[in-house]
Amino acid sequence: MDQLFKLSNFSKIAPYAQLFRQGLLVTVLLSLFTVVIGFCLALILALMRMSNFRPLRFLGIDKDGHQREGGALLAISKFNPLDFLATAYVEILRSTPVIVQIFIIYFGVFSMIELPNFQLFGFIKFNRFFPGVVALGMNSGAYLCEIIRAGIQSIDGGQTEAARSLGLSQTQNLRHIILPQALKNILPAIANEFVVIIKESAITYTIGVQDIMSAVNAVKGATFVIIEPLLVATAIYFCLCFPTSKLIAYFERRMSHGDKR
Amino acid sequence: MATRDDLIQVRDLKKHYHGDKIRALDGVSVDIQFGDVMVVIGPSGSGKSTFLRSLNLLEEPTGGSILFEGIDITKKKYRDESGRTVKLNIDELRQKMGMVFQHFNLFPHMTILENMTLAPIKVKKMSKAQAEEKALALLDRVGLKERANDYPIQLSGGQKQRVAIVRALAMEPDVMLFDEPTSALDPEMVGEVLDVMKGLAKEGMTMVVVTHEMGFAREVGNRVLFMADGLLVEQGSPEDIFEHPRSPRLREFLSKVL
């Protein structure tokens, strides 16, 4: 009599409910911090990618002080090191597995940096939690960068022209005209990324972050029950992600009709 | 030679793309004096918009010079890059040149009042109360005072363009540049925008207007430029241009549009 799960096994794991509650809190905190760090990083990366920083620009100007109209020097003069660095970062982070990145951050970077050994809320090990947030934040920063960049580029060029022709500087234009419009447009995409992060954060149990997955492992080790804790974890993740994406879809619909220029 | 009345002197202005393959502007020279209402006409692709947009450096010219109030705004940009002391402040320059676009380019996330007070507050460091008072007075002038707290989406095309004009005026520019201000409007709204522009011209505002409205060119302009293929083909008074066209290119153009 093969069954996927036994009800009796659920009563076996019931005493460990506290572990799941703590895991839920860790997962939510992890995702929130990750999305905040990822967003700030992404904003910087996106601005780097779109910057107009060309230190070799003088090579593109001829003796008479006018812009060259072709040739190798013109090509070199257009080199933007900020754009290059940001693009390299984004492409590397998007083309390697998250688990590899997490291991490199945890076993590599944070083996050299000593983290204080204390516990948040009395049970979250900071020296596990923090590297997890950093690794996930760095990863989602790469994805969010492209979202933000697309958002900024979706704003009509006429907006910048109008702002600049009124005498606003590039920074003022970005702050008062472009970003407010771009952020509103990409809010649904950012919220979707949040759902993705909730699910991806499960991988941090491999470096000992006590999230929902780590609760599954602890219960498994203590009771030798395997499927039932996994089903509990499934239910928790679903209850986190499904309402969130439904909520996003609702706001997306509400925002789509309404303002068009 | 430069006289006191010269506001903008354009010399041999060029804008080439892809090497020399595309010549949007191929050597245009013209003087714009205080109080001029200069109307630029010509077939599409003739370079008239590029010419206008070069005046406040929304397009970077690839050759020639533009003297604005005695300062070569194309050259000083270059000097700035090579690290010499003279620094052209492009933002300061643009404050003195109001610009009105074909597609209005109002800021959709701000109310009409916010659209109008943003630059005076942020750039001219005017107090909010002062900027708002001024904005309301300007809106009143174009009959839109009661729309101050509406968003651009709630306005018709003609109303949007009137707001765009007074938004530029709020910065008290020395010259107003109009880039086909009525081309995106429904026909019945063209008049209300042209009326505002006529009013401005009467007050003595220096204006450069790229337009397809030949009636406006004839009635309001004191000088008309005819451009084709990136060249300034003919210029003169409206009478010269419309009644006594000399070049075959202009005659051909007029025969099509009049």
Short mmCIF file of N, CA, C and O in Angstrom, two decimals, chain A residues 6-105:
data_model
loop_
_atom_site.label_atom_id
_atom_site.label_comp_id
_atom_site.label_asym_id
_atom_site.label_seq_id
_atom_site.Cartn_x
_atom_site.Cartn_y
_atom_site.Cartn_z
N LYS A 6 1.18 10.09 4.74
CA LYS A 6 0.27 9.54 5.75
C LYS A 6 -0.12 10.65 6.71
O LYS A 6 0.73 11.40 7.17
N LEU A 7 -1.41 10.68 7.04
CA LEU A 7 -1.87 11.71 7.96
C LEU A 7 -1.16 11.59 9.30
O LEU A 7 -0.84 12.58 9.95
N SER A 8 -0.88 10.33 9.69
CA SER A 8 -0.24 10.13 10.98
C SER A 8 1.12 10.81 11.04
O SER A 8 1.56 11.27 12.09
N ASN A 9 1.79 10.88 9.85
CA ASN A 9 3.10 11.52 9.83
C ASN A 9 3.02 13.02 10.12
O ASN A 9 3.96 13.60 10.64
N PHE A 10 1.87 13.62 9.73
CA PHE A 10 1.72 15.05 10.02
C PHE A 10 1.69 15.29 11.52
O PHE A 10 2.23 16.27 12.01
N SER A 11 1.04 14.36 12.25
CA SER A 11 1.03 14.56 13.70
C SER A 11 2.42 14.35 14.28
O SER A 11 2.77 14.94 15.29
N LYS A 12 3.25 13.54 13.58
CA LYS A 12 4.62 13.34 14.04
C LYS A 12 5.44 14.63 13.94
O LYS A 12 6.29 14.91 14.78
N ILE A 13 5.17 15.40 12.87
CA ILE A 13 5.99 16.60 12.69
C ILE A 13 5.37 17.83 13.34
O ILE A 13 6.00 18.89 13.40
N ALA A 14 4.13 17.67 13.85
CA ALA A 14 3.43 18.81 14.45
C ALA A 14 4.25 19.50 15.55
O ALA A 14 4.25 20.73 15.64
N PRO A 15 4.95 18.77 16.40
CA PRO A 15 5.72 19.46 17.45
C PRO A 15 6.79 20.42 16.91
O PRO A 15 7.30 21.25 17.66
N TYR A 16 7.10 20.28 15.62
CA TYR A 16 8.17 21.14 15.06
C TYR A 16 7.61 22.38 14.34
O TYR A 16 8.32 23.03 13.59
N ALA A 17 6.33 22.66 14.60
CA ALA A 17 5.69 23.79 13.91
C ALA A 17 6.47 25.10 14.11
O ALA A 17 6.56 25.93 13.19
N GLN A 18 7.05 25.23 15.30
CA GLN A 18 7.80 26.45 15.60
C GLN A 18 8.92 26.66 14.57
O GLN A 18 9.18 27.78 14.14
N LEU A 19 9.58 25.58 14.16
CA LEU A 19 10.66 25.67 13.16
C LEU A 19 10.15 26.26 11.86
O LEU A 19 10.81 27.09 11.23
N PHE A 20 8.94 25.82 11.46
CA PHE A 20 8.38 26.34 10.21
C PHE A 20 8.01 27.82 10.34
O PHE A 20 8.18 28.60 9.41
N ARG A 21 7.49 28.16 11.54
CA ARG A 21 7.15 29.57 11.75
C ARG A 21 8.39 30.45 11.64
O ARG A 21 8.39 31.49 11.00
N GLN A 22 9.48 29.97 12.28
CA GLN A 22 10.71 30.75 12.20
C GLN A 22 11.24 30.80 10.76
O GLN A 22 11.70 31.84 10.29
N GLY A 23 11.14 29.64 10.09
CA GLY A 23 11.59 29.59 8.68
C GLY A 23 10.83 30.58 7.82
O GLY A 23 11.41 31.27 6.98
N LEU A 24 9.50 30.66 8.07
CA LEU A 24 8.67 31.60 7.30
C LEU A 24 9.16 33.03 7.50
O LEU A 24 9.33 33.78 6.54
N LEU A 25 9.43 33.38 8.76
CA LEU A 25 9.90 34.73 9.06
C LEU A 25 11.23 35.01 8.35
O LEU A 25 11.42 36.07 7.75
N VAL A 26 12.14 34.02 8.40
CA VAL A 26 13.44 34.19 7.76
C VAL A 26 13.27 34.40 6.26
O VAL A 26 13.86 35.30 5.66
N THR A 27 12.44 33.56 5.64
CA THR A 27 12.24 33.67 4.20
C THR A 27 11.70 35.04 3.82
O THR A 27 12.16 35.68 2.86
N VAL A 28 10.71 35.52 4.60
CA VAL A 28 10.12 36.83 4.28
C VAL A 28 11.16 37.94 4.46
O VAL A 28 11.32 38.80 3.59
N LEU A 29 11.90 37.91 5.58
CA LEU A 29 12.91 38.93 5.82
C LEU A 29 13.99 38.90 4.74
O LEU A 29 14.40 39.93 4.20
N LEU A 30 14.43 37.69 4.42
CA LEU A 30 15.46 37.50 3.40
C LEU A 30 15.02 38.13 2.08
O LEU A 30 15.76 38.87 1.44
N SER A 31 13.76 37.86 1.71
CA SER A 31 13.27 38.37 0.43
C SER A 31 13.15 39.90 0.45
O SER A 31 13.49 40.56 -0.52
N LEU A 32 12.66 40.43 1.57
CA LEU A 32 12.51 41.88 1.67
C LEU A 32 13.86 42.59 1.56
O LEU A 32 14.04 43.51 0.77
N PHE A 33 14.83 42.14 2.37
CA PHE A 33 16.15 42.76 2.33
C PHE A 33 16.76 42.62 0.93
O PHE A 33 17.39 43.53 0.41
N THR A 34 16.58 41.43 0.37
CA THR A 34 17.16 41.18 -0.95
C THR A 34 16.62 42.15 -1.99
O THR A 34 17.36 42.72 -2.78
N VAL A 35 15.30 42.36 -1.96
CA VAL A 35 14.72 43.21 -2.99
C VAL A 35 15.17 44.66 -2.78
O VAL A 35 15.41 45.39 -3.75
N VAL A 36 15.34 45.08 -1.53
CA VAL A 36 15.81 46.45 -1.27
C VAL A 36 17.25 46.62 -1.75
O VAL A 36 17.58 47.55 -2.50
N ILE A 37 18.12 45.69 -1.33
CA ILE A 37 19.52 45.77 -1.77
C ILE A 37 19.61 45.65 -3.29
O ILE A 37 20.31 46.41 -3.95
N GLY A 38 18.88 44.68 -3.82
CA GLY A 38 18.90 44.46 -5.27
C GLY A 38 18.45 45.71 -6.01
O GLY A 38 19.04 46.09 -7.02
N PHE A 39 17.43 46.37 -5.49
CA PHE A 39 16.92 47.56 -6.18
C PHE A 39 17.94 48.70 -6.18
O PHE A 39 18.18 49.32 -7.21
N CYS A 40 18.55 48.94 -5.01
CA CYS A 40 19.55 50.03 -4.93
C CYS A 40 20.72 49.73 -5.87
O CYS A 40 21.17 50.61 -6.61
N LEU A 41 21.19 48.49 -5.82
CA LEU A 41 22.29 48.10 -6.69
C LEU A 41 21.89 48.26 -8.16
O LEU A 41 22.64 48.79 -8.99
N ALA A 42 20.66 47.82 -8.47
CA ALA A 42 20.20 47.87 -9.85
C ALA A 42 20.10 49.30 -10.36
O ALA A 42 20.43 49.60 -11.51
N LEU A 43 19.67 50.20 -9.48
CA LEU A 43 19.55 51.60 -9.89
C LEU A 43 20.93 52.15 -10.26
O LEU A 43 21.10 52.81 -11.29
N ILE A 44 21.92 51.84 -9.41
CA ILE A 44 23.28 52.30 -9.70
C ILE A 44 23.78 51.70 -11.01
O ILE A 44 24.32 52.39 -11.88
N LEU A 45 23.56 50.38 -11.17
CA LEU A 45 24.02 49.71 -12.39
C LEU A 45 23.34 50.29 -13.63
O LEU A 45 23.99 50.54 -14.65
N ALA A 46 22.03 50.53 -13.52
CA ALA A 46 21.29 51.05 -14.68
C ALA A 46 21.81 52.43 -15.06
O ALA A 46 21.98 52.74 -16.24
N LEU A 47 22.09 53.27 -14.03
CA LEU A 47 22.60 54.61 -14.33
C LEU A 47 23.99 54.52 -14.94
O LEU A 47 24.34 55.29 -15.84
N MET A 48 24.79 53.55 -14.46
CA MET A 48 26.12 53.35 -15.06
C MET A 48 25.99 52.96 -16.53
O MET A 48 26.71 53.44 -17.39
N ARG A 49 25.04 52.06 -16.78
CA ARG A 49 24.88 51.59 -18.16
C ARG A 49 24.42 52.69 -19.10
O ARG A 49 24.69 52.67 -20.28
N MET A 50 23.68 53.66 -18.54
CA MET A 50 23.16 54.70 -19.43
C MET A 50 23.95 56.00 -19.31
O MET A 50 23.56 57.00 -19.88
N SER A 51 25.04 55.97 -18.56
CA SER A 51 25.80 57.21 -18.34
C SER A 51 26.48 57.65 -19.63
O SER A 51 26.63 56.90 -20.58
N ASN A 52 26.89 58.88 -19.58
CA ASN A 52 27.52 59.47 -20.76
C ASN A 52 28.99 59.75 -20.47
O ASN A 52 29.58 60.68 -20.98
N PHE A 53 29.56 58.91 -19.59
CA PHE A 53 30.93 59.13 -19.12
C PHE A 53 31.90 58.56 -20.14
O PHE A 53 32.01 57.35 -20.31
N ARG A 54 32.58 59.46 -20.85
CA ARG A 54 33.51 59.00 -21.88
C ARG A 54 34.83 59.74 -21.69
O ARG A 54 35.06 60.78 -22.29
N PRO A 55 35.72 59.21 -20.85
CA PRO A 55 36.96 59.93 -20.55
C PRO A 55 37.85 60.13 -21.78
O PRO A 55 38.70 61.01 -21.78
N LEU A 56 37.67 59.32 -22.80
CA LEU A 56 38.52 59.44 -23.98
C LEU A 56 37.84 60.28 -25.06
O LEU A 56 38.23 60.24 -26.23
N ARG A 57 36.83 61.03 -24.66
CA ARG A 57 36.04 61.79 -25.62
C ARG A 57 36.90 62.74 -26.46
O ARG A 57 36.64 62.94 -27.64
N PHE A 58 37.97 63.27 -25.83
CA PHE A 58 38.80 64.25 -26.56
C PHE A 58 39.40 63.64 -27.82
O PHE A 58 39.71 64.35 -28.76
N LEU A 59 39.54 62.32 -27.86
CA LEU A 59 40.10 61.68 -29.06
C LEU A 59 39.16 61.83 -30.25
O LEU A 59 39.57 61.70 -31.39
N GLY A 60 37.88 62.06 -29.96
CA GLY A 60 36.90 62.14 -31.05
C GLY A 60 36.74 63.55 -31.60
O GLY A 60 35.86 63.79 -32.42
N ILE A 61 37.57 64.46 -31.11
CA ILE A 61 37.44 65.84 -31.57
C ILE A 61 38.68 66.23 -32.38
O ILE A 61 39.81 65.95 -31.98
N ASP A 62 38.45 66.81 -33.52
CA ASP A 62 39.59 67.11 -34.39
C ASP A 62 40.21 68.47 -34.05
O ASP A 62 39.80 69.14 -33.11
N LYS A 63 41.23 68.83 -34.82
CA LYS A 63 42.01 70.05 -34.51
C LYS A 63 41.13 71.31 -34.44
O LYS A 63 41.37 72.20 -33.65
N ASP A 64 40.09 71.34 -35.27
CA ASP A 64 39.26 72.54 -35.32
C ASP A 64 38.23 72.57 -34.19
O ASP A 64 37.45 73.51 -34.09
N GLY A 65 38.24 71.55 -33.38
CA GLY A 65 37.29 71.54 -32.27
C GLY A 65 35.95 70.94 -32.62
O GLY A 65 34.98 71.10 -31.89
N HIS A 66 35.88 70.23 -33.73
CA HIS A 66 34.59 69.63 -34.09
C HIS A 66 34.64 68.12 -33.96
O HIS A 66 35.69 67.50 -34.01
N GLN A 67 33.47 67.58 -33.79
CA GLN A 67 33.32 66.15 -33.65
C GLN A 67 33.81 65.44 -34.91
O GLN A 67 33.47 65.83 -36.02
N ARG A 68 34.66 64.42 -34.73
CA ARG A 68 35.05 63.60 -35.88
C ARG A 68 33.83 62.87 -36.42
O ARG A 68 32.89 62.59 -35.68
N GLU A 69 33.89 62.53 -37.70
CA GLU A 69 32.70 61.91 -38.28
C GLU A 69 32.91 60.44 -38.59
O GLU A 69 32.08 59.80 -39.22
N GLY A 70 34.02 59.85 -38.18
CA GLY A 70 34.25 58.43 -38.40
C GLY A 70 35.64 58.05 -38.00
O GLY A 70 36.40 58.87 -37.49
N GLY A 71 35.99 56.77 -38.22
CA GLY A 71 37.35 56.32 -37.95
C GLY A 71 37.51 55.67 -36.60
O GLY A 71 36.61 55.69 -35.77
N ALA A 72 38.71 55.07 -36.40
CA ALA A 72 38.98 54.31 -35.18
C ALA A 72 38.97 55.22 -33.95
O ALA A 72 38.47 54.84 -32.90
N LEU A 73 39.51 56.44 -34.11
CA LEU A 73 39.57 57.33 -32.95
C LEU A 73 38.18 57.67 -32.43
O LEU A 73 37.97 57.78 -31.23
N LEU A 74 37.24 57.82 -33.35
CA LEU A 74 35.87 58.12 -32.93
C LEU A 74 35.33 56.95 -32.11
O LEU A 74 34.71 57.13 -31.07
N ALA A 75 35.60 55.73 -32.59
CA ALA A 75 35.12 54.54 -31.89
C ALA A 75 35.73 54.47 -30.49
O ALA A 75 35.02 54.22 -29.51
N ILE A 76 37.03 54.71 -30.38
CA ILE A 76 37.69 54.66 -29.07
C ILE A 76 37.15 55.76 -28.15
O ILE A 76 36.94 55.53 -26.96
N SER A 77 36.88 56.92 -28.73
CA SER A 77 36.43 58.05 -27.92
C SER A 77 35.07 57.77 -27.29
O SER A 77 34.69 58.42 -26.33
N LYS A 78 34.35 56.80 -27.85
CA LYS A 78 33.02 56.51 -27.31
C LYS A 78 33.06 55.50 -26.17
O LYS A 78 32.02 55.16 -25.61
N PHE A 79 34.27 54.98 -25.83
CA PHE A 79 34.37 53.98 -24.78
C PHE A 79 33.91 54.54 -23.43
O PHE A 79 34.38 55.59 -23.00
N ASN A 80 32.99 53.82 -22.80
CA ASN A 80 32.46 54.24 -21.51
C ASN A 80 32.77 53.17 -20.47
O ASN A 80 32.13 52.13 -20.43
N PRO A 81 33.78 53.39 -19.62
CA PRO A 81 34.19 52.36 -18.67
C PRO A 81 33.10 51.99 -17.66
O PRO A 81 33.01 50.83 -17.24
N LEU A 82 32.25 52.96 -17.29
CA LEU A 82 31.17 52.65 -16.34
C LEU A 82 30.18 51.68 -16.96
O LEU A 82 29.78 50.69 -16.35
N ASP A 83 29.81 51.97 -18.20
CA ASP A 83 28.89 51.10 -18.93
C ASP A 83 29.51 49.71 -19.06
O ASP A 83 28.86 48.69 -18.85
N PHE A 84 30.82 49.68 -19.39
CA PHE A 84 31.50 48.40 -19.59
C PHE A 84 31.44 47.56 -18.32
O PHE A 84 31.08 46.38 -18.35
N LEU A 85 31.79 48.17 -17.18
CA LEU A 85 31.80 47.44 -15.91
C LEU A 85 30.42 46.92 -15.55
O LEU A 85 30.25 45.76 -15.18
N ALA A 86 29.42 47.80 -15.67
CA ALA A 86 28.06 47.41 -15.30
C ALA A 86 27.55 46.29 -16.21
O ALA A 86 26.93 45.34 -15.75
N THR A 87 27.83 46.41 -17.50
CA THR A 87 27.39 45.38 -18.43
C THR A 87 28.06 44.05 -18.11
O THR A 87 27.40 43.00 -18.10
N ALA A 88 29.36 44.10 -17.84
CA ALA A 88 30.08 42.87 -17.51
C ALA A 88 29.46 42.23 -16.27
O ALA A 88 29.19 41.02 -16.24
N TYR A 89 29.21 43.05 -15.25
CA TYR A 89 28.61 42.54 -14.01
C TYR A 89 27.27 41.84 -14.30
O TYR A 89 27.05 40.70 -13.91
N VAL A 90 26.41 42.56 -15.02
CA VAL A 90 25.07 42.02 -15.29
C VAL A 90 25.17 40.71 -16.06
O VAL A 90 24.52 39.71 -15.72
N GLU A 91 26.01 40.69 -17.09
CA GLU A 91 26.07 39.49 -17.93
C GLU A 91 26.65 38.30 -17.16
O GLU A 91 26.19 37.17 -17.32
N ILE A 92 27.67 38.54 -16.33
CA ILE A 92 28.26 37.45 -15.56
C ILE A 92 27.24 36.90 -14.55
O ILE A 92 27.02 35.70 -14.45
N LEU A 93 26.57 37.79 -13.84
CA LEU A 93 25.61 37.34 -12.82
C LEU A 93 24.42 36.62 -13.43
O LEU A 93 23.85 35.72 -12.84
N ARG A 94 24.05 37.03 -14.66
CA ARG A 94 22.89 36.39 -15.28
C ARG A 94 23.26 35.08 -15.96
O ARG A 94 22.38 34.32 -16.33
N SER A 95 24.56 34.86 -16.16
CA SER A 95 24.97 33.68 -16.93
C SER A 95 25.61 32.62 -16.06
O SER A 95 26.23 31.69 -16.57
N THR A 96 25.50 32.76 -14.73
CA THR A 96 26.03 31.72 -13.84
C THR A 96 24.96 31.33 -12.84
O THR A 96 24.08 32.13 -12.52
N PRO A 97 25.00 30.08 -12.32
CA PRO A 97 23.95 29.62 -11.41
C PRO A 97 24.01 30.36 -10.07
O PRO A 97 25.09 30.70 -9.59
N VAL A 98 22.83 30.58 -9.49
CA VAL A 98 22.75 31.28 -8.21
C VAL A 98 23.54 30.54 -7.14
O VAL A 98 24.21 31.14 -6.30
N ILE A 99 23.47 29.20 -7.18
CA ILE A 99 24.11 28.43 -6.10
C ILE A 99 25.62 28.62 -6.12
O ILE A 99 26.27 28.71 -5.08
N VAL A 100 26.18 28.75 -7.32
CA VAL A 100 27.62 29.01 -7.43
C VAL A 100 27.94 30.37 -6.84
O VAL A 100 28.89 30.54 -6.06
N GLN A 101 27.10 31.36 -7.16
CA GLN A 101 27.32 32.71 -6.62
C GLN A 101 27.24 32.72 -5.10
O GLN A 101 28.06 33.33 -4.42
N ILE A 102 26.24 32.01 -4.57
CA ILE A 102 26.07 31.98 -3.11
C ILE A 102 27.27 31.34 -2.44
O ILE A 102 27.80 31.86 -1.44
N PHE A 103 27.76 30.23 -3.01
CA PHE A 103 28.93 29.55 -2.41
C PHE A 103 30.16 30.45 -2.47
O PHE A 103 30.95 30.51 -1.54
N ILE A 104 30.34 31.13 -3.61
CA ILE A 104 31.52 32.01 -3.72
C ILE A 104 31.44 33.14 -2.69
O ILE A 104 32.41 33.46 -2.02
N ILE A 105 30.24 33.70 -2.53
CA ILE A 105 30.09 34.77 -1.54
C ILE A 105 30.32 34.25 -0.13
O ILE A 105 31.07 34.84 0.66
#
